[in-house]
Amino acid sequence: MTSKKQRKIIHIDADAFYASVEIRENPQLALQPIAVGGEPSRRGVIATCNYIARKHGIHSAMASSHAIRLCPSLIIVPPNFKLYKQVSAQIRNIMLRYTDIIEPLSLDEAYLDVTDAEHFNGSATRIAEAIREAVTNELSIHVSAGVAPNKFLAKIASDWEKPDGLFVITPPQVEAFVLKLPVNKINGVGKVTTQKLNHLGVHTCGDLQALGIHTLSEKFGKYGARLHELSRGLDLRPVQTSRTRKSLSVEHTFSKDLYTELDIEEKLPKLYRELCDRAKKLDPDAKINKRFVKVKFSDFTQTTLEESFNMTTDTWDKPQEFTRMLLQAWRRSEKPVRLLGLGLRLLTPTQSSNLMQMDLFDT
Ligand code: TTP
């Protein structure tokens, strides 16, 4: 693919995924408020809920006990991850009918690059419709889809007409679309950044564009330049399959800054679990050779730390190593922390085959 070619990206996201699968298994639940999650009496939390339950104010990550108070008739079903994984694989098989350039983001969400797909005369919109139709007909759940020239816009588009929706942003529509797009729709712009931007009189991507790259870089460091790009609807990130992937990472922006080593250590288990979940989806022959961490401070400066490990004698999955690295990175300036990230670097297929050849010579 030449870099000048206009790309066609689809973002697929299942609607109320776990809950929809449970309703499929037990259709009597369809007209009732239902959630998937842990028991209220055991300090459980809600993983997700159907749209009827959402009308009562229930949402993911809420304590189940609170959810029951909001909606006493709520039915809470325990999760069945094995089943969700099966359905996820079935969705993937449907997507594979159109392209193998697929980047899964979680069990129910993926980007597809259909720039060179030949189906339907190359119409990304019709491919997205066909995927949606096949998922509904064959798996009895719904997915929403977004079609756009890049990942940033495709993800926003899939959310635009949710549930059971399709929204397309064609290249000529990008300019007008982003002008009115609220800044909090930008992935990574959470409550704190939105407030900070609102104080600067910025509410839409159009306002962000007007602010200009210099002011943005002054206020947000490197992230300022990224914000400027996104505000114009530009995003060059490729859809990364596990074959082309060079790294994998997870990060969390916190609603309250972290101030102490203990605060940071407490955030590690959840991040680490997410990293493990993402790593499980890699190709079985993917070779991980480095760990890295990222710390972003409240003034938007950031620092990263990366370390190789000996792949023949060691493995990447040591939470204590990530903790040590995070603290080491934090100690470089000891300022309040707004974001922590953990990541892994992978050897590309060529690098790993070179490595295998070196192994042969060594023996
Ligand atoms: P999402 O795609 O965030 O949400 P969803 O599919 O339930 O609903 P929708 O996209 O229509 O708004 O998450 C996908 C699945 O991941 C979700 O069904 C349950 C799980 N999940 C959790 O377990 N905990 C969470 O905090 C979130 C956000 C999701």
Short mmCIF file of C-alpha atoms and ligand atoms in Angstrom, two decimals:
data_model
loop_
_atom_site.label_atom_id
_atom_site.label_comp_id
_atom_site.label_asym_id
_atom_site.label_seq_id
_atom_site.Cartn_x
_atom_site.Cartn_y
_atom_site.Cartn_z
CA MET A 1 0.00 0.00 0.00
CA THR A 2 1.43 3.40 -0.93
CA SER A 3 1.42 6.00 1.82
CA LYS A 4 -0.63 8.40 -0.34
CA LYS A 5 -3.47 5.95 -0.92
CA GLN A 6 -6.64 6.96 0.89
CA ARG A 7 -7.18 4.34 3.57
CA LYS A 8 -10.49 2.69 4.46
CA ILE A 9 -10.75 1.67 8.10
CA ILE A 10 -13.66 -0.05 9.83
CA HIS A 11 -14.09 -0.17 13.60
CA ILE A 12 -16.41 -2.88 14.86
CA ASP A 13 -17.74 -2.85 18.43
CA ALA A 14 -20.34 -5.25 19.82
CA ASP A 15 -23.28 -3.70 21.67
CA ALA A 16 -23.44 -4.47 25.39
CA PHE A 17 -21.32 -7.49 24.54
CA TYR A 18 -21.41 -9.79 27.58
CA ALA A 19 -25.04 -8.89 28.28
CA SER A 20 -26.10 -9.55 24.67
CA VAL A 21 -24.47 -12.97 24.73
CA GLU A 22 -26.29 -13.81 27.97
CA ILE A 23 -29.61 -12.65 26.48
CA ARG A 24 -28.98 -14.79 23.43
CA GLU A 25 -28.50 -17.80 25.70
CA ASN A 26 -31.60 -16.96 27.69
CA PRO A 27 -34.00 -14.87 25.57
CA GLN A 28 -36.49 -14.37 28.43
CA LEU A 29 -34.01 -11.81 29.78
CA ALA A 30 -34.39 -9.59 26.70
CA LEU A 31 -37.06 -7.28 28.04
CA GLN A 32 -35.68 -6.96 31.55
CA PRO A 33 -32.89 -4.85 32.98
CA ILE A 34 -29.92 -7.21 33.12
CA ALA A 35 -26.26 -6.87 33.98
CA VAL A 36 -23.28 -9.20 33.93
CA GLY A 37 -21.14 -8.95 37.02
CA GLY A 38 -20.31 -10.01 40.55
CA GLU A 39 -22.73 -10.54 43.38
CA PRO A 40 -23.72 -7.44 45.40
CA SER A 41 -23.20 -9.34 48.66
CA ARG A 42 -19.59 -10.10 47.69
CA ARG A 43 -18.61 -6.57 46.78
CA GLY A 44 -18.98 -7.48 43.09
CA VAL A 45 -18.93 -4.95 40.24
CA ILE A 46 -20.89 -4.65 37.03
CA ALA A 47 -18.94 -5.65 33.89
CA THR A 48 -21.67 -4.42 31.57
CA CYS A 49 -25.45 -4.21 31.28
CA ASN A 50 -28.11 -4.06 28.59
CA TYR A 51 -29.57 -0.78 27.36
CA ILE A 52 -32.72 -1.14 29.53
CA ALA A 53 -30.51 -1.21 32.63
CA ARG A 54 -28.50 1.77 31.32
CA LYS A 55 -31.69 3.85 31.42
CA HIS A 56 -31.60 3.42 35.21
CA GLY A 57 -28.10 4.89 35.32
CA ILE A 58 -26.27 1.58 35.61
CA HIS A 59 -22.87 1.29 33.92
CA SER A 60 -19.66 -0.76 33.75
CA ALA A 61 -17.41 -0.75 36.83
CA MET A 62 -20.25 0.32 39.16
CA ALA A 63 -20.57 -1.62 42.43
CA SER A 64 -23.30 -4.24 42.00
CA SER A 65 -24.79 -3.22 45.36
CA HIS A 66 -25.21 0.35 44.07
CA ALA A 67 -26.70 -0.93 40.80
CA ILE A 68 -29.35 -2.89 42.71
CA ARG A 69 -30.22 0.23 44.70
CA LEU A 70 -30.72 2.15 41.43
CA CYS A 71 -32.82 -0.62 39.90
CA PRO A 72 -34.15 -3.19 42.40
CA SER A 73 -35.47 -5.44 39.59
CA LEU A 74 -32.01 -5.70 37.99
CA ILE A 75 -31.01 -9.28 37.18
CA ILE A 76 -27.28 -9.82 37.67
CA VAL A 77 -25.84 -12.78 35.76
CA PRO A 78 -22.35 -14.13 36.61
CA PRO A 79 -19.86 -13.84 33.72
CA ASN A 80 -19.07 -16.76 31.44
CA PHE A 81 -15.74 -15.73 29.89
CA LYS A 82 -15.27 -18.99 28.01
CA LEU A 83 -18.46 -18.33 26.07
CA TYR A 84 -17.55 -14.67 25.39
CA LYS A 85 -14.20 -15.83 23.99
CA GLN A 86 -15.94 -18.30 21.71
CA VAL A 87 -18.30 -15.63 20.36
CA SER A 88 -15.35 -13.27 19.96
CA ALA A 89 -13.56 -15.88 17.81
CA GLN A 90 -16.73 -16.31 15.73
CA ILE A 91 -16.93 -12.54 15.12
CA ARG A 92 -13.29 -12.61 14.08
CA ASN A 93 -13.99 -15.42 11.60
CA ILE A 94 -16.72 -13.29 10.01
CA MET A 95 -14.34 -10.32 9.74
CA LEU A 96 -11.69 -12.58 8.19
CA ARG A 97 -14.00 -13.13 5.19
CA TYR A 98 -13.11 -9.58 4.13
CA THR A 99 -9.58 -8.89 5.35
CA ASP A 100 -6.85 -10.37 7.49
CA ILE A 101 -5.60 -6.93 8.52
CA ILE A 102 -7.43 -7.01 11.83
CA GLU A 103 -6.33 -5.42 15.09
CA PRO A 104 -8.34 -6.69 18.06
CA LEU A 105 -8.64 -4.19 20.91
CA SER A 106 -10.59 -6.44 23.23
CA LEU A 107 -12.94 -9.40 22.93
CA ASP A 108 -15.66 -7.35 21.26
CA GLU A 109 -13.80 -4.61 19.43
CA ALA A 110 -11.47 -4.49 16.43
CA TYR A 111 -10.10 -2.31 13.67
CA LEU A 112 -10.04 -3.60 10.11
CA ASP A 113 -8.08 -2.14 7.21
CA VAL A 114 -10.13 -2.82 4.07
CA THR A 115 -8.24 -0.41 1.79
CA ASP A 116 -7.28 -3.22 -0.54
CA ALA A 117 -10.27 -5.48 -0.02
CA GLU A 118 -11.97 -6.37 -3.28
CA HIS A 119 -15.44 -7.30 -2.05
CA PHE A 120 -18.35 -5.08 -3.10
CA ASN A 121 -16.06 -3.22 -5.50
CA GLY A 122 -14.01 -2.09 -2.55
CA SER A 123 -16.91 -0.37 -0.73
CA ALA A 124 -15.94 -0.24 2.95
CA THR A 125 -19.50 0.75 3.86
CA ARG A 126 -20.94 -2.34 2.21
CA ILE A 127 -18.30 -4.54 3.84
CA ALA A 128 -19.23 -3.08 7.23
CA GLU A 129 -22.93 -3.70 6.51
CA ALA A 130 -22.18 -7.27 5.45
CA ILE A 131 -20.23 -7.93 8.67
CA ARG A 132 -23.03 -6.49 10.77
CA GLU A 133 -25.62 -8.57 8.96
CA ALA A 134 -23.61 -11.78 9.25
CA VAL A 135 -23.03 -11.27 12.98
CA THR A 136 -26.75 -10.68 13.56
CA ASN A 137 -27.88 -13.60 11.40
CA GLU A 138 -25.27 -16.12 12.44
CA LEU A 139 -24.52 -15.19 16.04
CA SER A 140 -27.74 -13.44 17.17
CA ILE A 141 -26.00 -10.43 18.65
CA HIS A 142 -25.50 -6.94 17.27
CA VAL A 143 -22.36 -5.02 16.46
CA SER A 144 -22.05 -1.36 15.57
CA ALA A 145 -19.61 -0.22 12.92
CA GLY A 146 -17.77 2.95 12.00
CA VAL A 147 -16.19 3.56 8.62
CA ALA A 148 -13.64 6.32 8.11
CA PRO A 149 -10.25 7.13 6.57
CA ASN A 150 -8.41 6.40 9.86
CA LYS A 151 -8.59 4.64 13.23
CA PHE A 152 -9.35 7.75 15.27
CA LEU A 153 -12.46 8.63 13.24
CA ALA A 154 -13.59 5.03 12.68
CA LYS A 155 -13.75 4.47 16.45
CA ILE A 156 -15.75 7.63 17.00
CA ALA A 157 -18.03 6.63 14.12
CA SER A 158 -18.84 3.19 15.54
CA ASP A 159 -20.08 4.88 18.71
CA TRP A 160 -22.11 7.51 16.86
CA GLU A 161 -25.20 5.43 16.04
CA LYS A 162 -24.83 2.83 18.79
CA PRO A 163 -26.56 0.41 19.39
CA ASP A 164 -26.96 -1.58 16.17
CA GLY A 165 -25.72 1.30 14.06
CA LEU A 166 -23.47 2.12 11.15
CA PHE A 167 -21.93 5.53 10.66
CA VAL A 168 -19.67 6.53 7.82
CA ILE A 169 -17.32 9.51 7.63
CA THR A 170 -16.10 9.86 4.06
CA PRO A 171 -12.88 11.80 3.36
CA PRO A 172 -14.74 14.91 2.10
CA GLN A 173 -16.86 14.92 5.28
CA VAL A 174 -13.92 14.85 7.71
CA GLU A 175 -13.31 18.59 7.85
CA ALA A 176 -16.91 19.50 8.72
CA PHE A 177 -17.28 16.52 11.08
CA VAL A 178 -14.36 17.39 13.31
CA LEU A 179 -15.22 21.10 13.53
CA LYS A 180 -18.19 20.31 15.79
CA LEU A 181 -16.76 17.22 17.48
CA PRO A 182 -16.63 17.67 21.28
CA VAL A 183 -13.05 17.35 22.59
CA ASN A 184 -14.00 14.63 25.07
CA LYS A 185 -14.67 12.32 22.12
CA ILE A 186 -10.91 12.20 21.52
CA ASN A 187 -9.53 8.98 22.92
CA GLY A 188 -7.26 9.92 25.84
CA VAL A 189 -9.01 13.20 26.61
CA GLY A 190 -10.64 12.34 29.92
CA LYS A 191 -12.37 14.49 32.51
CA VAL A 192 -9.26 16.35 33.63
CA THR A 193 -8.02 17.30 30.16
CA THR A 194 -11.55 18.23 29.09
CA GLN A 195 -11.79 20.60 32.07
CA LYS A 196 -8.38 22.05 31.30
CA LEU A 197 -9.41 22.61 27.68
CA ASN A 198 -12.78 24.06 28.66
CA HIS A 199 -10.95 26.61 30.84
CA LEU A 200 -9.07 27.65 27.73
CA GLY A 201 -12.42 28.15 25.97
CA VAL A 202 -12.00 24.94 23.99
CA HIS A 203 -15.07 22.72 23.63
CA THR A 204 -14.87 21.32 20.10
CA CYS A 205 -12.10 20.12 17.81
CA GLY A 206 -12.77 23.28 15.80
CA ASP A 207 -11.84 25.32 18.91
CA LEU A 208 -8.74 23.14 19.32
CA GLN A 209 -7.66 23.85 15.75
CA ALA A 210 -8.06 27.57 16.36
CA LEU A 211 -5.84 27.36 19.43
CA GLY A 212 -2.93 26.36 17.21
CA ILE A 213 -0.12 23.91 17.63
CA HIS A 214 2.21 26.27 19.54
CA THR A 215 -0.21 26.99 22.35
CA LEU A 216 -1.16 23.32 22.51
CA SER A 217 2.48 22.21 22.75
CA GLU A 218 3.08 24.83 25.43
CA LYS A 219 0.15 23.57 27.52
CA PHE A 220 0.36 19.83 26.85
CA GLY A 221 3.94 19.08 25.79
CA LYS A 222 4.27 16.36 23.11
CA TYR A 223 0.61 15.44 23.52
CA GLY A 224 -0.24 18.95 22.27
CA ALA A 225 1.02 18.14 18.78
CA ARG A 226 -0.99 14.94 18.78
CA LEU A 227 -4.11 16.83 19.89
CA HIS A 228 -3.58 19.26 17.05
CA GLU A 229 -3.41 16.42 14.52
CA LEU A 230 -6.46 14.66 15.89
CA SER A 231 -8.45 17.90 16.01
CA ARG A 232 -7.99 18.07 12.25
CA GLY A 233 -9.12 14.46 11.86
CA LEU A 234 -5.62 13.21 11.03
CA ASP A 235 -4.32 9.90 12.32
CA LEU A 236 -1.66 7.87 10.53
CA ARG A 237 -1.54 4.92 12.93
CA PRO A 238 -1.67 1.66 10.95
CA VAL A 239 -4.02 -1.19 11.80
CA GLN A 240 -1.62 -3.54 13.55
CA THR A 241 -2.08 -7.26 13.27
CA SER A 242 -0.04 -9.37 15.65
CA ARG A 243 2.31 -10.13 12.73
CA THR A 244 3.18 -6.48 12.15
CA ARG A 245 2.90 -5.39 15.75
CA LYS A 246 6.12 -4.10 17.30
CA SER A 247 4.80 -3.38 20.75
CA LEU A 248 1.82 -3.75 22.96
CA SER A 249 0.85 -1.50 25.84
CA VAL A 250 -1.88 -0.51 28.25
CA GLU A 251 -2.27 2.76 30.08
CA HIS A 252 -4.65 4.40 32.51
CA THR A 253 -5.31 8.07 33.07
CA PHE A 254 -6.46 8.61 36.64
CA SER A 255 -9.25 10.95 37.67
CA LYS A 256 -7.12 11.94 40.71
CA ASP A 257 -3.36 12.43 40.49
CA LEU A 258 -1.08 9.96 42.30
CA TYR A 259 1.39 11.41 44.78
CA THR A 260 3.24 8.59 46.48
CA GLU A 261 5.04 5.35 45.71
CA LEU A 262 2.23 3.51 47.45
CA ASP A 263 -0.37 5.19 45.18
CA ILE A 264 1.61 3.99 42.17
CA GLU A 265 2.09 0.46 43.50
CA GLU A 266 -1.64 0.17 44.14
CA LYS A 267 -2.43 0.90 40.50
CA LEU A 268 -0.12 -1.79 39.18
CA PRO A 269 -2.22 -5.00 39.59
CA LYS A 270 -5.09 -3.79 37.36
CA LEU A 271 -2.74 -2.47 34.68
CA TYR A 272 -0.69 -5.65 34.80
CA ARG A 273 -3.80 -7.83 34.45
CA GLU A 274 -4.85 -5.86 31.38
CA LEU A 275 -1.39 -6.23 29.88
CA CYS A 276 -1.59 -10.01 30.43
CA ASP A 277 -5.03 -10.11 28.78
CA ARG A 278 -3.69 -8.26 25.76
CA ALA A 279 -0.57 -10.43 25.60
CA LYS A 280 -2.72 -13.58 25.55
CA LYS A 281 -4.17 -12.45 22.22
CA LEU A 282 -0.78 -12.27 20.53
CA ASP A 283 0.30 -14.86 17.97
CA PRO A 284 1.63 -17.86 19.91
CA ASP A 285 5.00 -17.42 18.16
CA ALA A 286 5.34 -13.71 18.99
CA LYS A 287 8.67 -13.02 20.71
CA ILE A 288 8.67 -10.48 23.52
CA ASN A 289 12.11 -9.10 24.32
CA LYS A 290 11.62 -5.88 26.31
CA ARG A 291 9.45 -4.40 29.04
CA PHE A 292 8.71 -0.70 29.17
CA VAL A 293 6.83 1.70 31.40
CA LYS A 294 5.48 5.21 30.89
CA VAL A 295 4.75 7.83 33.52
CA LYS A 296 2.92 11.01 32.56
CA PHE A 297 2.96 13.79 35.12
CA SER A 298 0.20 16.28 35.94
CA ASP A 299 2.03 18.96 33.94
CA PHE A 300 1.82 16.63 30.90
CA THR A 301 5.56 15.96 30.76
CA GLN A 302 6.33 12.29 30.54
CA THR A 303 9.13 9.81 30.94
CA THR A 304 9.60 6.25 29.75
CA LEU A 305 11.91 3.47 30.80
CA GLU A 306 12.67 0.40 28.73
CA GLU A 307 14.63 -2.74 29.60
CA SER A 308 15.55 -5.87 27.65
CA PHE A 309 15.63 -9.19 29.36
CA ASN A 310 17.40 -12.40 28.46
CA MET A 311 14.79 -14.29 26.46
CA THR A 312 16.46 -17.63 26.87
CA THR A 313 16.56 -17.53 30.67
CA ASP A 314 13.72 -15.17 31.56
CA THR A 315 10.11 -14.27 30.68
CA TRP A 316 8.41 -10.88 30.56
CA ASP A 317 5.61 -11.65 33.03
CA LYS A 318 7.08 -10.36 36.28
CA PRO A 319 4.83 -7.77 37.91
CA GLN A 320 7.56 -6.87 40.41
CA GLU A 321 9.83 -5.79 37.53
CA PHE A 322 7.16 -3.43 36.24
CA THR A 323 6.69 -1.98 39.74
CA ARG A 324 10.43 -1.40 40.08
CA MET A 325 10.60 0.27 36.68
CA LEU A 326 7.56 2.49 37.33
CA LEU A 327 9.02 3.71 40.61
CA GLN A 328 12.42 4.26 39.02
CA ALA A 329 10.81 6.34 36.26
CA TRP A 330 8.70 8.29 38.75
CA ARG A 331 11.72 9.12 40.92
CA ARG A 332 13.23 11.03 38.00
CA SER A 333 11.00 13.96 38.90
CA GLU A 334 8.62 12.87 41.70
CA LYS A 335 5.81 15.09 40.43
CA PRO A 336 2.12 14.16 40.73
CA VAL A 337 1.22 11.46 38.21
CA ARG A 338 -1.80 11.55 35.88
CA LEU A 339 -1.12 8.44 33.79
CA LEU A 340 0.75 5.16 34.10
CA GLY A 341 1.44 2.73 31.29
CA LEU A 342 3.02 -0.71 30.91
CA GLY A 343 4.21 -2.22 27.68
CA LEU A 344 6.11 -4.92 25.87
CA ARG A 345 8.28 -4.73 22.76
CA LEU A 346 8.11 -7.54 20.27
CA LEU A 347 10.68 -8.77 17.82
CA THR A 348 9.45 -8.44 14.25
CA PRO A 349 9.24 -11.74 12.31
CA THR A 350 12.56 -10.94 10.58
CA GLN A 351 14.33 -10.13 13.84
CA SER A 352 13.08 -13.31 15.45
CA SER A 353 14.08 -15.51 12.51
CA ASN A 354 17.59 -13.96 12.67
CA LEU A 355 17.61 -14.75 16.35
CA MET A 356 16.61 -18.35 15.69
CA GLN A 357 19.47 -18.66 13.22
CA MET A 358 21.87 -17.29 15.80
CA ASP A 359 20.56 -19.89 18.25
CA LEU A 360 21.40 -22.57 15.68
CA PHE A 361 24.94 -21.29 15.41
CA ASP A 362 25.30 -21.17 19.18
CA THR A 363 24.48 -24.85 19.60
P1 TTP B 1 -17.42 -2.14 26.00
O1 TTP B 1 -17.26 -2.32 24.51
O2 TTP B 1 -16.79 -0.98 26.66
O3 TTP B 1 -18.96 -2.05 26.34
P2 TTP B 1 -20.20 -2.94 25.91
O4 TTP B 1 -19.90 -3.83 24.73
O5 TTP B 1 -20.70 -3.70 27.11
O6 TTP B 1 -21.30 -1.87 25.55
P3 TTP B 1 -21.35 -0.75 24.39
O7 TTP B 1 -20.07 -0.88 23.59
O8 TTP B 1 -22.56 -1.11 23.58
O9 TTP B 1 -21.49 0.54 25.11
O10 TTP B 1 -16.91 -3.44 26.73
C1 TTP B 1 -16.92 -4.72 26.13
C2 TTP B 1 -17.08 -5.79 27.20
O11 TTP B 1 -15.99 -5.71 28.12
C3 TTP B 1 -18.33 -5.62 28.02
O12 TTP B 1 -19.47 -6.26 27.46
C4 TTP B 1 -17.95 -6.14 29.36
C5 TTP B 1 -16.45 -5.95 29.46
N1 TTP B 1 -16.12 -4.81 30.37
C6 TTP B 1 -15.81 -5.09 31.70
O13 TTP B 1 -15.77 -6.26 32.10
N2 TTP B 1 -15.54 -4.05 32.55
C7 TTP B 1 -15.58 -2.74 32.13
O14 TTP B 1 -15.34 -1.81 32.94
C8 TTP B 1 -15.89 -2.46 30.74
C9 TTP B 1 -15.94 -1.04 30.25
C10 TTP B 1 -16.15 -3.53 29.91
#
